[in-house]
Coordinates of C-alpha atoms and ligand atoms in Angstrom, one line a residue:
M1 CA 30.0 4.2 -5.1
K2 CA 28.7 2.6 -2.1
Q3 CA 24.4 2.6 -2.8
Y4 CA 24.4 2.4 -6.5
T5 CA 21.4 3.1 -8.4
V6 CA 20.3 1.8 -11.5
L7 CA 20.4 5.5 -13.5
S8 CA 24.0 5.4 -11.7
A9 CA 24.6 2.3 -12.4
L10 CA 24.5 3.0 -16.2
Q11 CA 26.1 6.1 -16.1
A12 CA 29.2 4.5 -14.8
L13 CA 29.2 1.7 -17.8
E14 CA 28.3 4.4 -20.1
N15 CA 31.8 5.8 -18.5
K16 CA 32.8 3.2 -18.2
T17 CA 34.3 3.4 -14.9
Y18 CA 32.9 -0.3 -14.2
T19 CA 31.8 -3.1 -16.1
C20 CA 28.6 -5.0 -15.5
E21 CA 30.9 -8.1 -14.5
E22 CA 31.9 -5.6 -12.0
L23 CA 28.4 -4.3 -10.5
V24 CA 27.8 -8.0 -10.6
A25 CA 31.1 -8.3 -8.6
K26 CA 30.8 -5.4 -6.2
S27 CA 26.9 -6.8 -5.6
I28 CA 28.3 -10.5 -4.6
D29 CA 30.8 -8.6 -2.6
C30 CA 29.0 -6.6 -0.7
F31 CA 26.8 -10.4 -0.2
E32 CA 29.8 -12.2 1.0
Q33 CA 30.9 -9.5 3.2
D34 CA 27.8 -9.1 4.6
L35 CA 27.6 -13.4 5.8
K36 CA 30.8 -12.7 7.4
T37 CA 29.2 -10.2 10.3
D38 CA 27.8 -11.3 13.6
A39 CA 23.9 -11.1 12.3
P40 CA 24.0 -11.8 8.6
L41 CA 20.9 -10.2 7.0
N42 CA 19.6 -13.3 5.5
A43 CA 18.6 -11.4 2.1
F44 CA 19.2 -13.5 -0.1
L45 CA 18.9 -17.2 0.3
E46 CA 20.4 -18.3 -2.7
I47 CA 22.8 -16.1 -5.3
Y48 CA 22.8 -17.4 -8.8
A49 CA 26.0 -18.8 -9.8
D50 CA 25.6 -18.0 -13.1
A51 CA 25.0 -14.5 -12.3
L52 CA 28.7 -13.4 -13.4
V53 CA 28.8 -15.5 -17.0
Q54 CA 25.3 -13.9 -17.7
A55 CA 27.6 -10.1 -16.4
R56 CA 29.9 -11.0 -19.2
R57 CA 27.8 -12.1 -21.4
C58 CA 26.1 -8.2 -21.3
D59 CA 30.0 -6.8 -21.1
E60 CA 31.1 -8.5 -24.3
E61 CA 27.4 -7.9 -25.9
R62 CA 28.6 -4.2 -25.2
D63 CA 31.9 -4.1 -26.8
R64 CA 30.6 -5.9 -30.0
A65 CA 28.3 -3.2 -30.3
L66 CA 30.6 -0.6 -29.5
A67 CA 33.3 -1.9 -31.9
Q68 CA 30.6 -1.0 -34.8
G69 CA 30.7 2.4 -33.4
P70 CA 28.5 4.6 -31.4
D71 CA 24.9 4.1 -33.1
A72 CA 24.9 0.3 -33.0
L73 CA 25.9 0.7 -29.2
K74 CA 22.8 3.2 -29.0
N75 CA 21.0 0.7 -30.7
L76 CA 21.6 -2.4 -28.5
L77 CA 20.3 -0.2 -25.3
A78 CA 17.1 1.3 -26.7
K79 CA 16.4 -2.8 -27.3
K80 CA 18.1 -4.0 -23.7
P81 CA 18.1 -0.3 -21.6
L82 CA 18.8 -2.6 -18.6
L83 CA 22.3 -4.3 -19.8
G84 CA 24.5 -5.8 -17.1
I85 CA 21.9 -4.4 -14.4
P86 CA 21.6 -6.9 -11.7
F87 CA 18.4 -7.2 -9.6
G88 CA 17.2 -9.6 -6.5
V89 CA 13.9 -11.7 -7.2
K90 CA 11.6 -12.6 -4.5
D91 CA 11.6 -16.6 -3.4
N92 CA 8.1 -16.8 -5.2
I93 CA 8.8 -15.8 -8.8
S94 CA 10.1 -17.7 -11.2
V95 CA 13.2 -18.2 -12.9
R96 CA 13.9 -20.7 -15.4
G97 CA 16.1 -23.3 -14.1
K98 CA 16.5 -21.9 -10.4
S99 CA 15.1 -23.2 -7.6
L100 CA 12.1 -21.9 -6.1
T101 CA 10.7 -22.2 -2.4
C102 CA 8.6 -19.8 -1.8
A103 CA 10.6 -20.2 1.5
S104 CA 9.3 -22.9 2.7
H105 CA 10.2 -26.7 3.1
I106 CA 7.3 -27.7 0.9
L107 CA 8.9 -26.5 -2.1
E108 CA 12.7 -28.1 -1.3
G109 CA 13.9 -29.2 -4.9
Y110 CA 12.1 -27.8 -7.0
T111 CA 13.4 -26.0 -10.1
A112 CA 11.6 -23.3 -12.1
P113 CA 11.4 -24.7 -15.7
Y114 CA 10.2 -20.7 -17.1
N115 CA 10.6 -17.6 -16.6
A116 CA 7.7 -15.5 -15.3
T117 CA 6.7 -13.0 -17.4
V118 CA 8.1 -10.3 -15.2
I119 CA 11.6 -12.2 -15.4
Q120 CA 11.7 -12.6 -19.0
R121 CA 11.0 -9.1 -20.0
L122 CA 13.9 -8.1 -17.5
V123 CA 16.2 -10.4 -19.0
D124 CA 15.0 -9.5 -22.5
A125 CA 15.9 -5.6 -21.5
G126 CA 19.6 -6.8 -20.4
A127 CA 19.1 -7.0 -16.6
V128 CA 20.4 -9.9 -14.6
P129 CA 18.5 -11.7 -11.6
L130 CA 21.0 -11.9 -9.2
G131 CA 20.0 -13.8 -6.8
R132 CA 16.8 -15.8 -5.1
C133 CA 15.5 -13.1 -1.7
N134 CA 13.7 -14.6 1.5
Q135 CA 10.5 -14.3 2.3
D136 CA 7.8 -15.1 4.7
E137 CA 6.3 -18.5 3.5
F138 CA 4.3 -18.1 0.7
A139 CA 4.4 -14.3 1.5
M140 CA 1.8 -15.0 4.3
G141 CA 3.4 -12.5 7.0
S142 CA 4.2 -8.6 7.6
S143 CA 7.9 -9.7 8.9
T144 CA 10.1 -12.2 7.2
E145 CA 10.4 -14.1 10.5
Y146 CA 7.4 -17.4 8.8
S147 CA 10.3 -17.8 6.1
A148 CA 11.6 -21.1 6.8
Y149 CA 15.0 -20.4 6.2
G150 CA 15.8 -18.1 9.2
P151 CA 14.0 -14.4 9.3
T152 CA 15.6 -11.3 7.1
R153 CA 17.2 -8.4 10.0
N154 CA 16.6 -5.2 9.1
P155 CA 19.8 -3.4 7.5
I156 CA 19.1 -0.1 9.9
N157 CA 19.6 -2.1 12.9
R158 CA 19.7 -6.2 12.9
T159 CA 17.8 -6.7 16.3
Y160 CA 14.4 -5.7 14.5
V161 CA 12.5 -7.3 11.4
A162 CA 12.7 -6.2 8.0
G163 CA 8.9 -6.6 7.1
G164 CA 7.1 -9.0 5.3
S165 CA 6.6 -10.5 3.3
S166 CA 8.9 -9.5 0.9
G167 CA 11.7 -8.5 3.2
G168 CA 14.6 -10.3 1.6
S169 CA 14.2 -7.8 -1.4
A170 CA 14.1 -4.8 0.7
A171 CA 16.5 -5.3 3.0
A172 CA 18.7 -6.2 -0.3
V173 CA 18.1 -3.1 -1.6
A174 CA 18.2 -1.1 1.5
S175 CA 21.9 -2.7 2.0
G176 CA 23.3 -1.5 -1.5
M177 CA 23.3 -5.6 -2.5
V178 CA 21.2 -4.2 -5.9
P179 CA 20.1 -1.2 -6.9
F180 CA 16.6 -2.6 -7.1
A181 CA 14.6 -6.1 -6.5
L182 CA 10.8 -7.7 -7.5
G183 CA 9.4 -8.5 -4.8
T184 CA 5.5 -9.6 -4.4
E185 CA 2.0 -7.9 -2.8
T186 CA -0.9 -8.8 -1.5
G187 CA -1.8 -7.3 0.9
G188 CA 1.5 -4.6 1.5
S189 CA 4.5 -6.9 1.1
V190 CA 5.9 -5.1 -0.8
R191 CA 4.9 -1.3 1.1
L192 CA 5.3 -2.9 4.4
P193 CA 9.0 -4.0 4.2
A194 CA 10.6 -0.9 2.2
S195 CA 8.7 1.8 4.7
Y196 CA 10.9 -0.9 7.5
C197 CA 14.2 -0.4 5.6
G198 CA 13.7 3.0 4.6
V199 CA 13.4 2.6 0.5
Y200 CA 11.0 3.4 -2.2
G201 CA 8.2 0.4 -2.5
L202 CA 6.0 0.5 -5.8
K203 CA 2.4 -1.7 -5.3
P204 CA 1.3 -1.1 -9.1
T205 CA -2.5 -1.8 -10.1
Y206 CA -4.2 -4.8 -10.5
G207 CA -2.8 -5.8 -13.8
L208 CA -0.4 -3.7 -15.0
L209 CA 1.9 -6.3 -14.4
S210 CA 1.5 -10.3 -14.9
R211 CA 1.1 -12.4 -12.8
W212 CA 2.3 -15.7 -14.7
G213 CA 4.7 -17.0 -13.3
I214 CA 4.6 -15.7 -9.7
T215 CA 3.0 -18.3 -7.1
A216 CA -0.6 -17.5 -6.8
F217 CA -1.3 -16.3 -3.2
G218 CA -4.3 -14.2 -3.0
S219 CA -5.2 -14.3 -7.1
S220 CA -7.4 -11.6 -7.3
L221 CA -4.9 -9.0 -5.1
D222 CA -1.6 -10.3 -5.8
Q223 CA 0.8 -8.6 -8.0
A224 CA 4.7 -8.0 -8.5
G225 CA 6.2 -5.1 -6.6
V226 CA 9.2 -2.6 -7.1
F227 CA 12.1 -1.9 -4.7
G228 CA 14.6 1.4 -4.9
V229 CA 16.6 3.7 -3.9
T230 CA 14.8 6.5 -5.5
P231 CA 11.9 6.5 -7.8
D232 CA 14.1 6.7 -11.0
D233 CA 15.2 3.0 -9.9
I234 CA 11.3 1.9 -9.6
A235 CA 10.3 3.6 -12.9
L236 CA 12.5 2.1 -15.0
P237 CA 12.4 -1.8 -14.4
L238 CA 8.3 -0.8 -14.5
R239 CA 8.1 0.6 -17.7
I240 CA 9.7 -2.6 -19.2
M241 CA 7.8 -5.2 -16.9
S242 CA 4.4 -3.5 -17.7
G243 CA 1.5 -4.1 -20.4
K244 CA -0.8 -6.9 -21.8
D245 CA 0.5 -10.2 -21.3
F246 CA -0.7 -13.8 -23.1
Y247 CA -0.1 -15.4 -20.4
D248 CA -2.2 -13.2 -17.6
D249 CA -6.0 -13.2 -19.4
T250 CA -6.0 -10.2 -15.8
S251 CA -3.1 -8.3 -17.6
E252 CA -3.7 -4.8 -19.2
D253 CA -1.6 -2.2 -21.1
I254 CA -1.2 0.7 -19.9
P255 CA -3.7 3.5 -21.0
A256 CA -2.5 6.1 -22.6
G257 CA -1.7 9.2 -21.2
C258 CA -0.6 7.0 -18.0
E259 CA 3.0 5.7 -20.4
I260 CA 5.9 5.2 -17.0
N261 CA 8.2 7.9 -18.0
S262 CA 12.2 7.1 -17.2
P263 CA 14.0 8.9 -16.0
C264 CA 10.9 10.2 -13.8
P265 CA 10.5 14.0 -14.4
P266 CA 9.9 15.5 -11.0
L267 CA 6.2 16.8 -10.0
A268 CA 5.8 21.1 -11.8
D269 CA 5.3 23.5 -8.7
T270 CA 2.2 24.2 -10.5
E271 CA 1.2 20.7 -10.1
F272 CA 1.3 20.6 -7.0
A273 CA -0.2 23.4 -6.5
S274 CA -3.4 21.6 -7.8
L275 CA -3.0 18.6 -5.8
K276 CA -6.4 17.5 -4.0
I277 CA -5.1 14.7 -1.2
A278 CA -7.3 13.2 0.9
V279 CA -6.2 11.4 4.1
P280 CA -8.6 8.8 5.9
R281 CA -9.6 9.8 9.1
Q282 CA -9.6 6.4 9.5
F283 CA -5.8 6.0 9.1
A284 CA -5.1 9.4 10.8
E285 CA -7.0 8.0 14.3
A286 CA -6.4 5.0 14.2
K287 CA -5.9 3.7 17.9
G288 CA -2.4 1.8 18.0
L289 CA -0.6 4.9 15.1
D290 CA 2.8 5.5 16.7
E291 CA 3.3 8.9 17.9
E292 CA 6.3 9.3 16.2
V293 CA 4.8 7.9 12.8
A294 CA 2.1 10.6 13.5
G295 CA 4.9 13.2 13.8
I296 CA 6.6 12.6 10.6
F297 CA 3.4 12.1 8.6
E298 CA 2.2 15.6 9.8
K299 CA 5.5 16.7 8.8
V300 CA 5.0 15.2 5.3
Q301 CA 1.2 17.1 4.9
T302 CA 2.8 20.3 5.6
W303 CA 5.7 20.0 2.8
F304 CA 2.4 19.0 0.6
K305 CA 0.8 22.4 2.1
E306 CA 3.9 24.4 1.3
R307 CA 3.8 23.8 -2.0
G308 CA -0.1 24.9 -2.5
S309 CA -2.0 21.6 -2.5
S310 CA -4.8 20.9 -0.5
I311 CA -5.4 18.6 1.6
E312 CA -8.6 17.2 3.5
L313 CA -9.0 14.4 6.4
V314 CA -12.0 12.4 5.0
D315 CA -14.0 10.0 6.5
I316 CA -14.2 6.4 4.9
P317 CA -16.1 4.2 7.5
V318 CA -15.6 1.5 5.8
L319 CA -11.9 1.1 6.0
D320 CA -12.4 -0.2 9.8
A321 CA -13.6 -3.5 8.2
S322 CA -11.2 -3.7 5.1
I323 CA -8.7 -5.7 7.9
A324 CA -11.4 -8.4 8.2
S325 CA -12.1 -8.0 5.2
Y326 CA -9.0 -9.0 3.7
Y327 CA -8.2 -11.8 5.7
V328 CA -11.4 -14.0 5.3
I329 CA -10.5 -13.0 1.1
A330 CA -7.4 -13.7 1.2
L331 CA -7.1 -16.5 3.3
S332 CA -9.8 -18.4 1.1
E333 CA -7.8 -17.9 -2.6
A334 CA -4.8 -18.9 -0.4
A335 CA -6.6 -22.3 1.0
S336 CA -7.4 -22.3 -2.4
N337 CA -4.6 -22.2 -4.4
L338 CA -2.1 -23.6 -1.8
S339 CA -3.7 -27.4 -2.6
R340 CA -1.8 -27.7 -5.3
F341 CA 1.1 -28.9 -3.3
D342 CA 0.4 -32.2 -2.7
G343 CA 3.6 -33.8 -3.0
I344 CA 3.0 -34.6 -6.5
R345 CA 3.3 -32.2 -8.7
Y346 CA 5.9 -29.5 -6.8
G347 CA 8.4 -30.0 -4.9
N348 CA 9.1 -32.5 -2.0
R349 CA 7.2 -35.2 -1.4
K350 CA 6.8 -37.7 2.1
D351 CA 5.7 -41.1 0.4
R352 CA 5.5 -44.3 3.0
G353 CA 3.8 -46.5 0.6
E354 CA 0.5 -45.7 1.8
G355 CA -1.3 -44.8 -1.0
Y356 CA -2.9 -41.0 -1.9
D357 CA -3.9 -39.7 1.6
D358 CA -1.3 -40.6 3.5
L359 CA 1.1 -39.2 0.9
F360 CA -0.9 -35.6 1.0
I361 CA -0.9 -35.7 5.0
Q362 CA 2.5 -36.7 5.1
T363 CA 3.8 -33.9 2.7
R364 CA 1.4 -31.7 3.6
S365 CA 2.1 -32.0 7.7
E366 CA 5.9 -31.6 7.1
G367 CA 6.5 -29.7 4.1
F368 CA 4.0 -26.2 5.3
G369 CA 4.9 -24.1 8.4
A370 CA 2.7 -23.6 11.5
E371 CA 0.9 -19.8 9.6
V372 CA 0.7 -21.5 6.5
K373 CA -1.4 -24.1 8.3
R374 CA -3.0 -21.6 9.9
R375 CA -4.5 -20.5 6.8
I376 CA -5.4 -23.0 5.1
I377 CA -7.4 -24.3 8.1
I378 CA -9.1 -20.9 8.1
G379 CA -9.4 -20.4 4.8
N380 CA -11.7 -23.9 4.2
Y381 CA -13.3 -23.2 7.1
V382 CA -14.8 -19.8 5.9
L383 CA -15.7 -21.0 2.0
S384 CA -17.2 -24.2 4.3
D385 CA -21.2 -24.7 2.9
Q386 CA -22.3 -23.7 6.4
F387 CA -20.0 -20.0 6.9
S388 CA -19.1 -19.3 3.2
G389 CA -22.4 -16.7 3.3
T390 CA -21.3 -15.5 7.0
Y391 CA -17.8 -15.1 5.7
Y392 CA -16.6 -15.4 2.3
K393 CA -20.0 -13.4 1.3
R394 CA -20.5 -11.0 3.1
A395 CA -16.1 -9.8 3.0
M396 CA -16.9 -10.0 -0.7
G397 CA -19.6 -7.2 -0.1
V398 CA -17.3 -5.1 1.8
R399 CA -14.9 -5.3 -1.2
A400 CA -17.1 -4.3 -3.3
R401 CA -18.0 -1.7 -1.4
I402 CA -14.5 -0.3 -1.0
Q403 CA -13.6 -0.3 -4.7
R404 CA -17.0 1.5 -5.5
E405 CA -15.6 4.0 -2.7
I406 CA -12.4 4.2 -3.2
A407 CA -13.1 4.8 -6.7
A408 CA -15.7 7.9 -5.9
L409 CA -13.2 8.9 -3.9
Y410 CA -10.8 9.6 -6.6
K411 CA -13.1 11.4 -9.0
T412 CA -12.9 14.5 -6.4
Y413 CA -9.5 13.7 -5.3
S414 CA -6.3 13.1 -6.9
C415 CA -4.7 11.2 -4.7
I416 CA -5.0 9.4 -0.8
L417 CA -1.9 10.6 1.6
C418 CA -1.5 8.1 4.5
P419 CA 1.2 6.3 6.6
T420 CA 2.6 2.7 5.5
C421 CA 2.2 1.2 8.8
P422 CA 1.1 2.4 11.8
T423 CA 4.5 1.4 13.8
P424 CA 8.1 1.4 12.7
A425 CA 10.3 -1.9 12.3
F426 CA 9.5 -3.6 15.4
K427 CA 12.0 -6.5 17.5
L428 CA 12.5 -9.8 16.3
G429 CA 10.5 -11.9 17.7
Q430 CA 8.1 -9.4 19.5
K431 CA 5.3 -11.0 18.0
T432 CA 5.7 -13.9 15.7
E433 CA 3.5 -15.4 19.3
D434 CA 0.6 -13.3 18.1
P435 CA -0.7 -13.4 14.8
M436 CA -3.4 -10.6 15.1
A437 CA -1.2 -7.7 16.0
M438 CA 0.8 -9.2 13.2
Y439 CA -1.9 -9.0 10.7
L440 CA -3.2 -5.3 12.2
S441 CA 0.2 -4.2 10.7
D442 CA -1.6 -4.0 7.3
M443 CA -4.2 -1.8 8.2
F444 CA -3.2 0.9 6.4
T445 CA -1.8 -1.5 2.8
V446 CA -4.6 -3.5 2.7
F447 CA -7.0 -1.5 0.7
V448 CA -5.8 -0.9 -1.7
N449 CA -5.0 -4.4 -3.1
L450 CA -8.5 -4.9 -2.3
S451 CA -9.5 -2.1 -4.8
R452 CA -6.9 -2.9 -7.5
T453 CA -5.4 0.9 -7.7
A454 CA -1.6 1.9 -7.0
S455 CA 0.6 2.9 -4.0
L456 CA 4.4 3.9 -3.1
N457 CA 5.9 3.8 -0.2
V458 CA 8.2 7.1 0.3
P459 CA 11.1 6.8 3.1
A460 CA 9.4 9.9 5.1
G461 CA 11.8 10.0 7.9
T462 CA 13.8 8.2 11.1
T463 CA 12.5 7.9 14.5
S464 CA 14.3 9.0 17.6
A465 CA 15.7 5.3 17.4
G466 CA 16.8 5.6 13.6
L467 CA 14.4 3.3 12.6
P468 CA 12.7 4.6 8.8
V469 CA 9.1 5.7 8.2
G470 CA 7.0 5.9 4.9
V471 CA 4.4 7.3 4.1
Q472 CA 2.0 6.4 1.0
F473 CA 1.0 8.4 -1.6
A474 CA -1.9 5.9 -3.1
G475 CA -3.9 6.8 -6.3
P476 CA -6.2 5.5 -8.7
M477 CA -5.3 2.7 -11.2
F478 CA -2.7 3.5 -13.6
S479 CA -1.3 6.5 -11.5
E480 CA 2.0 4.9 -11.1
N481 CA 3.8 7.7 -13.1
R482 CA 1.8 10.7 -11.6
L483 CA 2.8 8.5 -7.6
L484 CA 6.4 8.3 -9.0
S485 CA 6.5 11.9 -10.2
M486 CA 5.8 13.1 -7.2
A487 CA 7.7 11.2 -5.2
K488 CA 11.0 12.2 -7.3
A489 CA 9.8 16.2 -6.5
W490 CA 10.5 14.9 -2.3
H491 CA 13.3 12.9 -3.2
T492 CA 15.4 15.5 -4.9
G493 CA 13.9 18.1 -2.6
R494 CA 14.8 16.2 0.3
N495 CA 18.2 15.0 -0.4
G496 CA 18.9 18.8 -1.5
E497 CA 17.7 19.9 1.7
K498 CA 20.1 17.6 3.5
K499 CA 23.3 19.3 1.8
Ligands
LIG1 N1 1.2 -9.2 5.8 C1 -0.4 -9.8 4.1 C2 -0.4 -10.9 4.7 O1 0.4 -11.7 5.7 C3 0.2 -8.9 3.2 C4 0.7 -10.4 2.2 C5 1.3 -10.3 1.6 O2 1.1 -8.8 0.8 N2 1.6 -11.3 0.6 O3 -1.4 -11.5 4.4

């Protein structure tokens, strides 16, 4: 079992080919082997010291139930369907008693006092948090090079970026360290690294997952997401984490008929035949769309057509303004959210004893990295009295239009198909000095966050240089089950074809 999945790991536990402890030990071993290589991935910033102890507890619980008979074990697994399965956690999600730094110096020394709801629900279901995954500082970036703790490398080719901002989680899954991992999305931070690393990555509907315990970046856009090697690796954790949470008023229960199935059933041939798919012209014909990415995207369209789905090129001109609107809104919200890091309430403090102003300035100047500072400055600028009408209000107007037009589109079309990123992964260091080039990596992803809808990165092929390329299966709010079912059919079809 080299690259194990959630379902194959559960099967191995059932067959007793592995214990929970062995599974977790295997993950730790994979991490340690990687440390010995010339260019370690830097996917995890920390492996939790008690992961093995937690795993042993899972084994004991399992053994106790088994001793009482098969029914007791069945009941236990119904309550704890992820018993003993390790997973990676992006460093901006709270795990009680553990460090949380958002890959920033400003949060050094901070310990999360409680579990994020998504973590609590996974832990209640028996899953074992393995450790903290690297990311861009405060989730701001598209390559995981803006981490204060060094970049994460792409497991497919270590001279390339893993993508960001949840690059550590993507690399941890792609390199087989964990069967699934949590990331977060504000504008593409799960889908983009999933695309660069060749794994599945879901950005769920806004509100499907509670944001309680997740460090805020752009609160009206933020949402946790899941990485997996197969659609099933996403479906089960998603089902467990989803639904209304008392601590997050924007969270929602899944509407009837949209429940997430696990294992996820592949979409039936008859259903493919009735799919009406929209391909936004603004993306298909985008300047800067890499030729090989376009070629792979073409092949995915053919695959759908062969199954009888209809595909139409649709014009959505407002999408051309999505990047501009996203960056104005995300940075405004970030500037306000990050004001809480003042050296008093959280983490690091630089106090020369010269009063509060000096303390704030010293702490923030030393604690935040260049990209975070750039965003705080831009965010405060566009929110200032003088300019908010020109920038913030107009960006909100664009957002409202995107939301309206995307919702209207989904009345006619079942889903949107488009590349996840205009290019495959780029070389480490290639874009760090050029923020605009970095921002443009998100040009196909941000409309999903702005419209609060759902989208899944699906590994679709590799370039001649062997780099993975992903496409998005995007759908209306609460279409996760359907998107995963489409992906399951794609995944089984492809893996069958390979044999
Ligand atoms: N790359 C985008 C940004 O830097 C998206 C980040 C994210 O989704 N967290 O804002």
